[in-house]
PDB file of C-alpha atoms and ligand atoms in Angstrom:
ATOM      1  CA  MET B   1      19.992 -48.144 -11.433  1.00  0.00           C
ATOM      2  CA  ILE B   2      19.936 -44.766  -9.809  1.00  0.00           C
ATOM      3  CA  GLU B   3      21.880 -41.636 -10.648  1.00  0.00           C
ATOM      4  CA  SER B   4      23.882 -39.132  -8.669  1.00  0.00           C
ATOM      5  CA  SER B   5      24.499 -35.856 -10.471  1.00  0.00           C
ATOM      6  CA  CYS B   6      26.378 -32.645  -9.731  1.00  0.00           C
ATOM      7  CA  VAL B   7      24.446 -29.398 -10.114  1.00  0.00           C
ATOM      8  CA  CYS B   8      25.714 -28.602 -13.607  1.00  0.00           C
ATOM      9  CA  GLY B   9      25.079 -32.164 -14.798  1.00  0.00           C
ATOM     10  CA  ALA B  10      28.613 -32.820 -16.086  1.00  0.00           C
ATOM     11  CA  VAL B  11      29.351 -35.597 -13.573  1.00  0.00           C
ATOM     12  CA  ARG B  12      26.700 -38.315 -13.454  1.00  0.00           C
ATOM     13  CA  LEU B  13      27.385 -41.472 -11.481  1.00  0.00           C
ATOM     14  CA  ALA B  14      25.332 -44.552 -12.299  1.00  0.00           C
ATOM     15  CA  ILE B  15      24.742 -46.705  -9.204  1.00  0.00           C
ATOM     16  CA  THR B  16      23.199 -50.160  -8.906  1.00  0.00           C
ATOM     17  CA  ARG B  17      20.800 -49.414  -6.058  1.00  0.00           C
ATOM     18  CA  ALA B  18      19.527 -46.737  -3.686  1.00  0.00           C
ATOM     19  CA  PRO B  19      21.325 -46.599  -0.323  1.00  0.00           C
ATOM     20  CA  ASP B  20      19.759 -48.017   2.859  1.00  0.00           C
ATOM     21  CA  GLU B  21      22.159 -46.168   5.104  1.00  0.00           C
ATOM     22  CA  LEU B  22      23.971 -42.829   4.863  1.00  0.00           C
ATOM     23  CA  VAL B  23      26.899 -41.627   6.938  1.00  0.00           C
ATOM     24  CA  ASP B  24      27.259 -38.084   8.229  1.00  0.00           C
ATOM     25  CA  CYS B  25      30.898 -37.849   9.382  1.00  0.00           C
ATOM     26  CA  ASN B  26      32.329 -35.055  11.524  1.00  0.00           C
ATOM     27  CA  CYS B  27      35.968 -35.367  10.428  1.00  0.00           C
ATOM     28  CA  SER B  28      37.839 -32.307   9.188  1.00  0.00           C
ATOM     29  CA  VAL B  29      37.049 -32.949   5.531  1.00  0.00           C
ATOM     30  CA  CYS B  30      33.512 -34.341   5.656  1.00  0.00           C
ATOM     31  CA  ARG B  31      32.072 -31.667   7.918  1.00  0.00           C
ATOM     32  CA  ARG B  32      33.338 -28.969   5.586  1.00  0.00           C
ATOM     33  CA  TYR B  33      32.026 -30.709   2.482  1.00  0.00           C
ATOM     34  CA  ALA B  34      28.698 -31.335   4.264  1.00  0.00           C
ATOM     35  CA  ALA B  35      28.623 -34.651   2.442  1.00  0.00           C
ATOM     36  CA  LEU B  36      26.361 -37.583   3.239  1.00  0.00           C
ATOM     37  CA  TRP B  37      28.168 -40.745   2.237  1.00  0.00           C
ATOM     38  CA  ALA B  38      26.632 -43.860   0.735  1.00  0.00           C
ATOM     39  CA  TYR B  39      29.156 -46.710   0.530  1.00  0.00           C
ATOM     40  CA  TYR B  40      29.387 -49.170  -2.352  1.00  0.00           C
ATOM     41  CA  PRO B  41      31.743 -51.800  -3.746  1.00  0.00           C
ATOM     42  CA  LEU B  42      33.604 -50.308  -6.709  1.00  0.00           C
ATOM     43  CA  LYS B  43      31.790 -52.495  -9.240  1.00  0.00           C
ATOM     44  CA  ASP B  44      28.434 -51.012  -8.209  1.00  0.00           C
ATOM     45  CA  VAL B  45      29.247 -47.486  -9.385  1.00  0.00           C
ATOM     46  CA  ILE B  46      30.077 -46.248 -12.872  1.00  0.00           C
ATOM     47  CA  VAL B  47      32.107 -43.044 -12.743  1.00  0.00           C
ATOM     48  CA  PRO B  48      32.711 -41.065 -15.957  1.00  0.00           C
ATOM     49  CA  GLY B  49      36.408 -40.328 -16.464  1.00  0.00           C
ATOM     50  CA  GLY B  50      38.180 -37.002 -16.774  1.00  0.00           C
ATOM     51  CA  LEU B  51      35.432 -34.771 -15.399  1.00  0.00           C
ATOM     52  CA  THR B  52      36.611 -34.356 -11.813  1.00  0.00           C
ATOM     53  CA  ASP B  53      39.444 -32.778  -9.879  1.00  0.00           C
ATOM     54  CA  VAL B  54      40.868 -34.588  -6.863  1.00  0.00           C
ATOM     55  CA  PHE B  55      41.863 -33.629  -3.333  1.00  0.00           C
ATOM     56  CA  MET B  56      43.774 -35.857  -0.910  1.00  0.00           C
ATOM     57  CA  LEU B  57      44.435 -35.214   2.774  1.00  0.00           C
ATOM     58  CA  GLY B  58      46.846 -36.628   5.328  1.00  0.00           C
ATOM     59  CA  PRO B  59      47.799 -40.258   4.661  1.00  0.00           C
ATOM     60  CA  LYS B  60      46.285 -39.957   1.166  1.00  0.00           C
ATOM     61  CA  LYS B  61      44.323 -43.189   1.324  1.00  0.00           C
ATOM     62  CA  ILE B  62      41.323 -41.700  -0.419  1.00  0.00           C
ATOM     63  CA  GLU B  63      40.737 -39.224  -3.197  1.00  0.00           C
ATOM     64  CA  PHE B  64      37.868 -36.764  -2.881  1.00  0.00           C
ATOM     65  CA  HIS B  65      36.463 -35.965  -6.308  1.00  0.00           C
ATOM     66  CA  ARG B  66      34.673 -32.782  -7.280  1.00  0.00           C
ATOM     67  CA  CYS B  67      33.191 -31.631 -10.552  1.00  0.00           C
ATOM     68  CA  LYS B  68      35.693 -29.557 -12.541  1.00  0.00           C
ATOM     69  CA  THR B  69      32.901 -27.255 -13.661  1.00  0.00           C
ATOM     70  CA  CYS B  70      30.588 -26.645 -10.696  1.00  0.00           C
ATOM     71  CA  GLY B  71      32.687 -27.879  -7.764  1.00  0.00           C
ATOM     72  CA  CYS B  72      30.165 -30.309  -6.253  1.00  0.00           C
ATOM     73  CA  VAL B  73      31.856 -33.087  -4.267  1.00  0.00           C
ATOM     74  CA  THR B  74      30.677 -36.192  -6.099  1.00  0.00           C
ATOM     75  CA  HIS B  75      32.433 -39.145  -4.439  1.00  0.00           C
ATOM     76  CA  TRP B  76      35.574 -40.497  -2.867  1.00  0.00           C
ATOM     77  CA  SER B  77      37.557 -43.459  -4.087  1.00  0.00           C
ATOM     78  CA  PRO B  78      40.357 -45.496  -2.456  1.00  0.00           C
ATOM     79  CA  THR B  79      44.003 -45.245  -3.550  1.00  0.00           C
ATOM     80  CA  ASP B  80      44.691 -48.750  -2.186  1.00  0.00           C
ATOM     81  CA  GLU B  81      43.079 -52.147  -2.869  1.00  0.00           C
ATOM     82  CA  ARG B  82      39.999 -51.599  -0.729  1.00  0.00           C
ATOM     83  CA  ASP B  83      36.807 -52.505  -2.545  1.00  0.00           C
ATOM     84  CA  ARG B  84      34.853 -49.590  -1.127  1.00  0.00           C
ATOM     85  CA  MET B  85      34.009 -46.107  -2.251  1.00  0.00           C
ATOM     86  CA  GLY B  86      31.736 -43.345  -1.025  1.00  0.00           C
ATOM     87  CA  VAL B  87      29.143 -41.573  -3.137  1.00  0.00           C
ATOM     88  CA  ASN B  88      27.882 -38.208  -1.924  1.00  0.00           C
ATOM     89  CA  ALA B  89      24.180 -38.886  -1.488  1.00  0.00           C
ATOM     90  CA  ARG B  90      23.477 -35.146  -1.414  1.00  0.00           C
ATOM     91  CA  LEU B  91      23.716 -35.434  -5.184  1.00  0.00           C
ATOM     92  CA  MET B  92      21.016 -38.118  -5.391  1.00  0.00           C
ATOM     93  CA  GLU B  93      17.405 -37.132  -5.907  1.00  0.00           C
ATOM     94  CA  PRO B  94      15.564 -36.535  -2.604  1.00  0.00           C
ATOM     95  CA  GLU B  95      13.065 -39.349  -3.195  1.00  0.00           C
ATOM     96  CA  VAL B  96      15.924 -41.822  -3.698  1.00  0.00           C
ATOM     97  CA  VAL B  97      17.359 -41.176  -0.238  1.00  0.00           C
ATOM     98  CA  ALA B  98      14.115 -40.375   1.618  1.00  0.00           C
ATOM     99  CA  ARG B  99      13.929 -43.725   3.417  1.00  0.00           C
ATOM    100  CA  ALA B 100      17.637 -44.157   4.129  1.00  0.00           C
ATOM    101  CA  ARG B 101      18.790 -44.104   7.737  1.00  0.00           C
ATOM    102  CA  VAL B 102      21.353 -41.397   8.526  1.00  0.00           C
ATOM    103  CA  ARG B 103      24.118 -42.458  10.914  1.00  0.00           C
ATOM    104  CA  HIS B 104      26.488 -40.053  12.642  1.00  0.00           C
ATOM    105  CA  LEU B 105      30.125 -41.120  12.551  1.00  0.00           C
ATOM    106  CA  ASP B 106      32.677 -39.574  14.885  1.00  0.00           C
ATOM    107  CA  GLY B 107      35.426 -39.587  12.270  1.00  0.00           C
ATOM    108  CA  ALA B 108      37.100 -36.675  14.033  1.00  0.00           C
ATOM    109  CA  ASN B 109      38.014 -38.699  17.134  1.00  0.00           C
ATOM    110  CA  THR B 110      36.836 -42.203  17.935  1.00  0.00           C
ATOM    111  CA  TRP B 111      35.741 -43.607  14.555  1.00  0.00           C
ATOM    112  CA  LYS B 112      32.610 -44.884  16.297  1.00  0.00           C
ATOM    113  CA  PHE B 113      29.013 -44.147  15.506  1.00  0.00           C
ATOM    114  CA  LEU B 114      27.446 -41.604  17.841  1.00  0.00           C
ATOM    115  CA  ASP B 115      23.898 -42.954  17.433  1.00  0.00           C
TER     116      ASP B 115
HETATM  117 ZN1   ZN R   1      29.170 -30.052 -12.233  1.00  0.00          ZN
END
């Protein structure tokens, strides 16, 4: 298991494995959050309850969670039945993500990878 923690330490996600691939997306939300997303099936991530605030944009298919105390964006989760969530790998320890490949997603326009 690895951990992803906000800066104040209130929100700690427990995750089954380190990511192999990270996604840097240029859509209106992700570029402002400066998040690097690692995707997991829901069962692979344990999220503590009640410690985050939520933001939803547009069609409201995903909730962006941030720590209520320090504001770090910790993860997003689906509001539908998709078995997929995104953990902000910026909150993982540097050595955990050091070997992961970073892919650039054009979420602003084409939804294709730019690399
Ligand atoms: Zn925090």
